[in-house]
Amino acid sequence: MDDTVPQWWSSVPIVTKYLFASFGGITLLSAGLGIPDPSLLVYNYHLVFHKFQIWRLITCIPFLGGLGWGFLLNMYYLYSYSKNLEMSTFLKSVADYVFMLLIGSVLLLVFAFFADRRVVGKGLIMMILYVWSRKNANVEVSFMFGIRFKAPYLPWVLIFLDIVLGGDLVLDLVGIAIGHLYFYLDEIYPLTRGGRRLLKTPPFLKRYLGQPEVVSGTRAGAPAAAAGGGHTWGRGQSLGR
């Protein structure tokens, strides 16, 4: 029993591991213990561009703003769908996954700049979830009370849930929009342009993360997404149990 947590942690793929640890650790320490003070982590135009507190461009992403039911749900979404994406679509293309996250983070920072938002991490989580739902379009999701539907409906079901719980719909919608833009440029655009890709992971990122170059338009080793199986929310339990 003492080895259960270390064994679970060692089974989490590397990118998801860093995402889960940074989002969870930074939010728990800051919002729960005040180490550091939350005001030091959020985005602030004046402090970033006039006081050169550049770290805020990074910390405003993993800092989710506070604890509570919404925090637990977002950590579940992050862990579950990032892990699924990394172990299927990006199984042998970790650099491509990191590149996707970098694109999403940059676009969310642009949104924060124009909309003066303090934290944007929930948007990145929704982007990950949306991309998973589109790349696993035939997977059936089991939601609360045994309700079942195809994966592409999942982001919109969560939007409805956020309305009920009083969540931040703006970040949800921005995350979905960014996720759709990525999916279109990564999957649909190349099919209409004879395989030409606008999104190309930089070679230095592939070298650094040990991902081999591929000549074809498909990712190396990317298996068929969740072939023959369905995704069960919470292993068949209702959400929140």
Tab-separated table of C-alpha atoms in Angstrom:
chain	number	residue	atom	x	y	z
A	1	MET	CA	0.000	0.000	0.000
A	2	ASP	CA	2.900	2.356	0.734
A	3	ASP	CA	3.983	2.100	-2.916
A	4	THR	CA	0.573	2.948	-4.378
A	5	VAL	CA	1.128	6.699	-4.794
A	6	PRO	CA	4.711	6.421	-6.155
A	7	GLN	CA	3.590	3.732	-8.597
A	8	TRP	CA	0.659	5.857	-9.755
A	9	TRP	CA	2.869	8.936	-10.134
A	10	SER	CA	5.508	7.026	-12.116
A	11	SER	CA	2.766	5.860	-14.506
A	12	VAL	CA	1.709	9.429	-15.392
A	13	PRO	CA	3.245	10.561	-18.729
A	14	ILE	CA	5.868	13.275	-18.454
A	15	VAL	CA	4.032	16.335	-19.837
A	16	THR	CA	0.855	15.579	-17.897
A	17	LYS	CA	2.994	15.055	-14.803
A	18	TYR	CA	4.496	18.535	-15.087
A	19	LEU	CA	1.109	20.101	-15.866
A	20	PHE	CA	-0.618	18.399	-12.940
A	21	ALA	CA	2.189	19.205	-10.502
A	22	SER	CA	2.472	22.858	-11.540
A	23	PHE	CA	-1.268	23.605	-11.653
A	24	GLY	CA	-1.986	21.730	-8.438
A	25	GLY	CA	1.143	22.694	-6.521
A	26	ILE	CA	1.136	26.410	-7.312
A	27	THR	CA	-2.600	26.811	-6.670
A	28	LEU	CA	-2.545	24.816	-3.417
A	29	LEU	CA	0.503	26.628	-2.046
A	30	SER	CA	-0.611	30.121	-3.032
A	31	ALA	CA	-4.398	29.980	-2.567
A	32	GLY	CA	-4.226	27.615	0.396
A	33	LEU	CA	-1.118	28.723	2.300
A	34	GLY	CA	-0.354	32.126	0.818
A	35	ILE	CA	3.127	30.978	-0.315
A	36	PRO	CA	3.653	33.070	-2.343
A	37	ASP	CA	0.953	35.693	-2.092
A	38	PRO	CA	-1.573	35.174	-4.940
A	39	SER	CA	-1.137	38.814	-6.022
A	40	LEU	CA	2.426	37.955	-7.081
A	41	LEU	CA	1.266	35.285	-9.528
A	42	VAL	CA	-1.549	36.884	-11.503
A	43	TYR	CA	-1.211	38.777	-14.781
A	44	ASN	CA	-1.038	42.562	-14.463
A	45	TYR	CA	-0.256	44.691	-17.490
A	46	HIS	CA	1.360	47.536	-15.550
A	47	LEU	CA	3.542	45.259	-13.428
A	48	VAL	CA	4.619	43.137	-16.402
A	49	PHE	CA	5.442	45.869	-18.906
A	50	HIS	CA	6.403	48.751	-16.613
A	51	LYS	CA	7.882	46.977	-13.587
A	52	PHE	CA	9.276	44.081	-15.662
A	53	GLN	CA	7.740	41.376	-13.487
A	54	ILE	CA	7.988	38.992	-16.420
A	55	TRP	CA	7.377	35.860	-14.332
A	56	ARG	CA	3.679	36.774	-14.244
A	57	LEU	CA	3.414	35.758	-17.910
A	58	ILE	CA	4.178	32.211	-16.752
A	59	THR	CA	2.569	31.992	-13.316
A	60	CYS	CA	-0.830	33.309	-14.447
A	61	ILE	CA	-1.262	30.073	-16.416
A	62	PRO	CA	-0.857	27.304	-13.767
A	63	PHE	CA	-2.352	29.428	-10.967
A	64	LEU	CA	-6.076	28.685	-11.030
A	65	GLY	CA	-7.011	31.485	-8.643
A	66	GLY	CA	-8.517	29.614	-5.724
A	67	LEU	CA	-9.524	26.333	-4.132
A	68	GLY	CA	-12.919	24.682	-3.943
A	69	TRP	CA	-15.150	22.469	-6.050
A	70	GLY	CA	-14.160	24.181	-9.299
A	71	PHE	CA	-10.471	23.617	-8.567
A	72	LEU	CA	-11.035	19.888	-8.023
A	73	LEU	CA	-13.029	19.566	-11.239
A	74	ASN	CA	-10.406	21.429	-13.262
A	75	MET	CA	-7.614	19.255	-11.843
A	76	TYR	CA	-9.611	16.166	-12.802
A	77	TYR	CA	-10.153	17.447	-16.341
A	78	LEU	CA	-6.469	18.335	-16.666
A	79	TYR	CA	-5.213	14.979	-15.440
A	80	SER	CA	-7.718	12.811	-17.279
A	81	TYR	CA	-7.735	14.396	-20.728
A	82	SER	CA	-4.099	15.474	-20.854
A	83	LYS	CA	-3.046	11.950	-19.931
A	84	ASN	CA	-5.375	10.474	-22.546
A	85	LEU	CA	-4.083	12.795	-25.260
A	86	GLU	CA	-0.452	12.204	-24.363
A	87	MET	CA	-0.833	8.422	-24.306
A	88	SER	CA	-2.751	8.213	-27.576
A	89	THR	CA	-2.493	11.047	-30.101
A	90	PHE	CA	0.897	12.245	-28.841
A	91	LEU	CA	2.261	8.884	-27.675
A	92	LYS	CA	5.508	9.170	-29.639
A	93	SER	CA	5.330	12.875	-30.372
A	94	VAL	CA	5.777	14.600	-27.026
A	95	ALA	CA	7.316	17.640	-28.702
A	96	ASP	CA	4.134	18.103	-30.755
A	97	TYR	CA	2.088	18.080	-27.558
A	98	VAL	CA	4.386	20.610	-25.888
A	99	PHE	CA	4.146	22.765	-29.024
A	100	MET	CA	0.347	22.601	-28.850
A	101	LEU	CA	0.447	23.741	-25.222
A	102	LEU	CA	2.826	26.580	-26.084
A	103	ILE	CA	0.483	27.774	-28.840
A	104	GLY	CA	-2.457	27.683	-26.451
A	105	SER	CA	-0.519	29.494	-23.712
A	106	VAL	CA	0.617	32.290	-26.041
A	107	LEU	CA	-2.907	32.848	-27.378
A	108	LEU	CA	-4.281	32.902	-23.834
A	109	LEU	CA	-1.693	35.521	-22.873
A	110	VAL	CA	-2.797	37.610	-25.853
A	111	PHE	CA	-6.354	37.267	-24.573
A	112	ALA	CA	-5.221	38.302	-21.065
A	113	PHE	CA	-3.490	41.355	-22.551
A	114	PHE	CA	-6.592	42.623	-24.350
A	115	ALA	CA	-9.204	41.475	-21.812
A	116	ASP	CA	-7.131	42.310	-18.717
A	117	ARG	CA	-7.644	38.851	-17.230
A	118	ARG	CA	-5.665	37.887	-14.118
A	119	VAL	CA	-5.494	34.097	-14.612
A	120	VAL	CA	-6.005	32.024	-17.758
A	121	GLY	CA	-5.177	28.429	-16.780
A	122	LYS	CA	-8.754	27.228	-17.064
A	123	GLY	CA	-8.681	28.200	-20.731
A	124	LEU	CA	-5.685	25.907	-21.333
A	125	ILE	CA	-7.461	23.035	-19.589
A	126	MET	CA	-10.526	23.566	-21.780
A	127	MET	CA	-8.318	23.662	-24.875
A	128	ILE	CA	-6.809	20.276	-23.940
A	129	LEU	CA	-10.257	18.824	-23.296
A	130	TYR	CA	-11.634	20.191	-26.574
A	131	VAL	CA	-8.748	18.807	-28.648
A	132	TRP	CA	-9.203	15.426	-26.959
A	133	SER	CA	-12.925	15.470	-27.741
A	134	ARG	CA	-12.326	16.205	-31.434
A	135	LYS	CA	-9.518	13.684	-31.875
A	136	ASN	CA	-11.671	11.021	-30.190
A	137	ALA	CA	-14.928	11.888	-31.907
A	138	ASN	CA	-16.264	8.320	-31.869
A	139	VAL	CA	-15.605	7.716	-28.179
A	140	GLU	CA	-18.686	7.535	-25.980
A	141	VAL	CA	-18.536	9.451	-22.703
A	142	SER	CA	-20.467	8.421	-19.610
A	143	PHE	CA	-21.548	11.466	-17.614
A	144	MET	CA	-23.549	11.961	-14.426
A	145	PHE	CA	-26.527	9.683	-13.760
A	146	GLY	CA	-25.417	7.372	-16.584
A	147	ILE	CA	-26.020	9.895	-19.378
A	148	ARG	CA	-23.994	8.881	-22.435
A	149	PHE	CA	-23.002	10.918	-25.475
A	150	LYS	CA	-20.225	11.243	-28.043
A	151	ALA	CA	-17.009	12.986	-27.012
A	152	PRO	CA	-17.453	16.154	-29.165
A	153	TYR	CA	-20.453	17.127	-27.007
A	154	LEU	CA	-18.386	17.008	-23.800
A	155	PRO	CA	-17.084	20.633	-23.852
A	156	TRP	CA	-20.622	21.947	-24.274
A	157	VAL	CA	-21.963	19.754	-21.488
A	158	LEU	CA	-19.249	21.185	-19.234
A	159	ILE	CA	-20.244	24.698	-20.317
A	160	PHE	CA	-23.763	23.925	-19.089
A	161	LEU	CA	-22.329	22.530	-15.840
A	162	ASP	CA	-20.311	25.706	-15.361
A	163	ILE	CA	-23.468	27.787	-15.832
A	164	VAL	CA	-25.092	25.780	-13.039
A	165	LEU	CA	-22.023	26.114	-10.780
A	166	GLY	CA	-21.428	29.774	-11.629
A	167	GLY	CA	-18.067	29.193	-13.330
A	168	ASP	CA	-16.089	31.402	-15.700
A	169	LEU	CA	-17.755	30.877	-19.076
A	170	VAL	CA	-15.527	33.386	-20.856
A	171	LEU	CA	-12.363	31.360	-20.257
A	172	ASP	CA	-14.234	28.174	-21.181
A	173	LEU	CA	-15.293	29.649	-24.514
A	174	VAL	CA	-11.863	31.135	-25.229
A	175	GLY	CA	-10.259	27.768	-24.501
A	176	ILE	CA	-12.706	26.040	-26.847
A	177	ALA	CA	-12.020	28.622	-29.568
A	178	ILE	CA	-8.253	28.142	-29.253
A	179	GLY	CA	-8.690	24.373	-29.223
A	180	HIS	CA	-10.825	24.531	-32.364
A	181	LEU	CA	-8.277	26.742	-34.115
A	182	TYR	CA	-5.511	24.270	-33.288
A	183	PHE	CA	-7.592	21.283	-34.384
A	184	TYR	CA	-8.513	22.974	-37.661
A	185	LEU	CA	-4.930	23.911	-38.509
A	186	ASP	CA	-3.568	20.542	-37.394
A	187	GLU	CA	-6.173	18.169	-38.826
A	188	ILE	CA	-8.498	19.831	-41.322
A	189	TYR	CA	-6.358	22.422	-43.129
A	190	PRO	CA	-3.689	19.902	-44.297
A	191	LEU	CA	-6.443	17.751	-45.860
A	192	THR	CA	-7.613	20.691	-47.971
A	193	ARG	CA	-4.104	21.740	-49.015
A	194	GLY	CA	-2.585	18.475	-50.144
A	195	GLY	CA	-0.869	17.761	-46.854
A	196	ARG	CA	0.665	21.206	-46.395
A	197	ARG	CA	0.933	21.998	-42.695
A	198	LEU	CA	0.934	25.458	-41.136
A	199	LEU	CA	1.687	24.101	-37.668
A	200	LYS	CA	5.146	22.573	-37.579
A	201	THR	CA	6.870	21.761	-34.320
A	202	PRO	CA	10.273	23.540	-34.269
A	203	PRO	CA	13.160	21.088	-34.881
A	204	PHE	CA	15.031	22.309	-31.779
A	205	LEU	CA	12.041	21.312	-29.625
A	206	LYS	CA	12.001	17.857	-31.187
A	207	ARG	CA	15.728	17.458	-30.625
A	208	TYR	CA	15.488	18.629	-27.025
A	209	LEU	CA	12.627	16.247	-26.241
A	210	GLY	CA	14.104	13.380	-28.228
A	211	GLN	CA	11.400	13.159	-30.881
A	212	PRO	CA	12.562	11.892	-34.301
A	213	GLU	CA	11.754	13.805	-37.457
A	214	VAL	CA	8.985	12.277	-39.604
A	215	VAL	CA	8.727	12.666	-43.363
A	216	SER	CA	5.029	11.872	-43.684
A	217	GLY	CA	2.216	14.142	-42.620
A	218	THR	CA	1.247	11.911	-39.713
A	219	ARG	CA	2.869	11.787	-36.330
A	220	ALA	CA	5.289	9.015	-35.572
A	221	GLY	CA	3.640	6.183	-33.761
A	222	ALA	CA	0.325	7.953	-33.203
A	223	PRO	CA	-2.207	5.133	-32.741
A	224	ALA	CA	-5.848	5.210	-33.651
A	225	ALA	CA	-7.601	7.177	-30.953
A	226	ALA	CA	-9.184	4.922	-28.383
A	227	ALA	CA	-10.143	2.400	-31.020
A	228	GLY	CA	-12.967	0.097	-30.099
A	229	GLY	CA	-13.521	1.511	-26.645
A	230	GLY	CA	-15.371	4.220	-24.813
A	231	HIS	CA	-14.248	6.671	-22.184
A	232	THR	CA	-16.037	6.340	-18.882
A	233	TRP	CA	-16.322	9.414	-16.703
A	234	GLY	CA	-14.840	8.579	-13.336
A	235	ARG	CA	-14.776	4.834	-14.176
A	236	GLY	CA	-18.515	4.653	-14.471
A	237	GLN	CA	-19.322	6.809	-11.455
A	238	SER	CA	-21.323	9.991	-11.450
A	239	LEU	CA	-19.305	13.200	-11.569
A	240	GLY	CA	-18.203	14.335	-8.148
A	241	ARG	CA	-18.166	10.938	-6.450
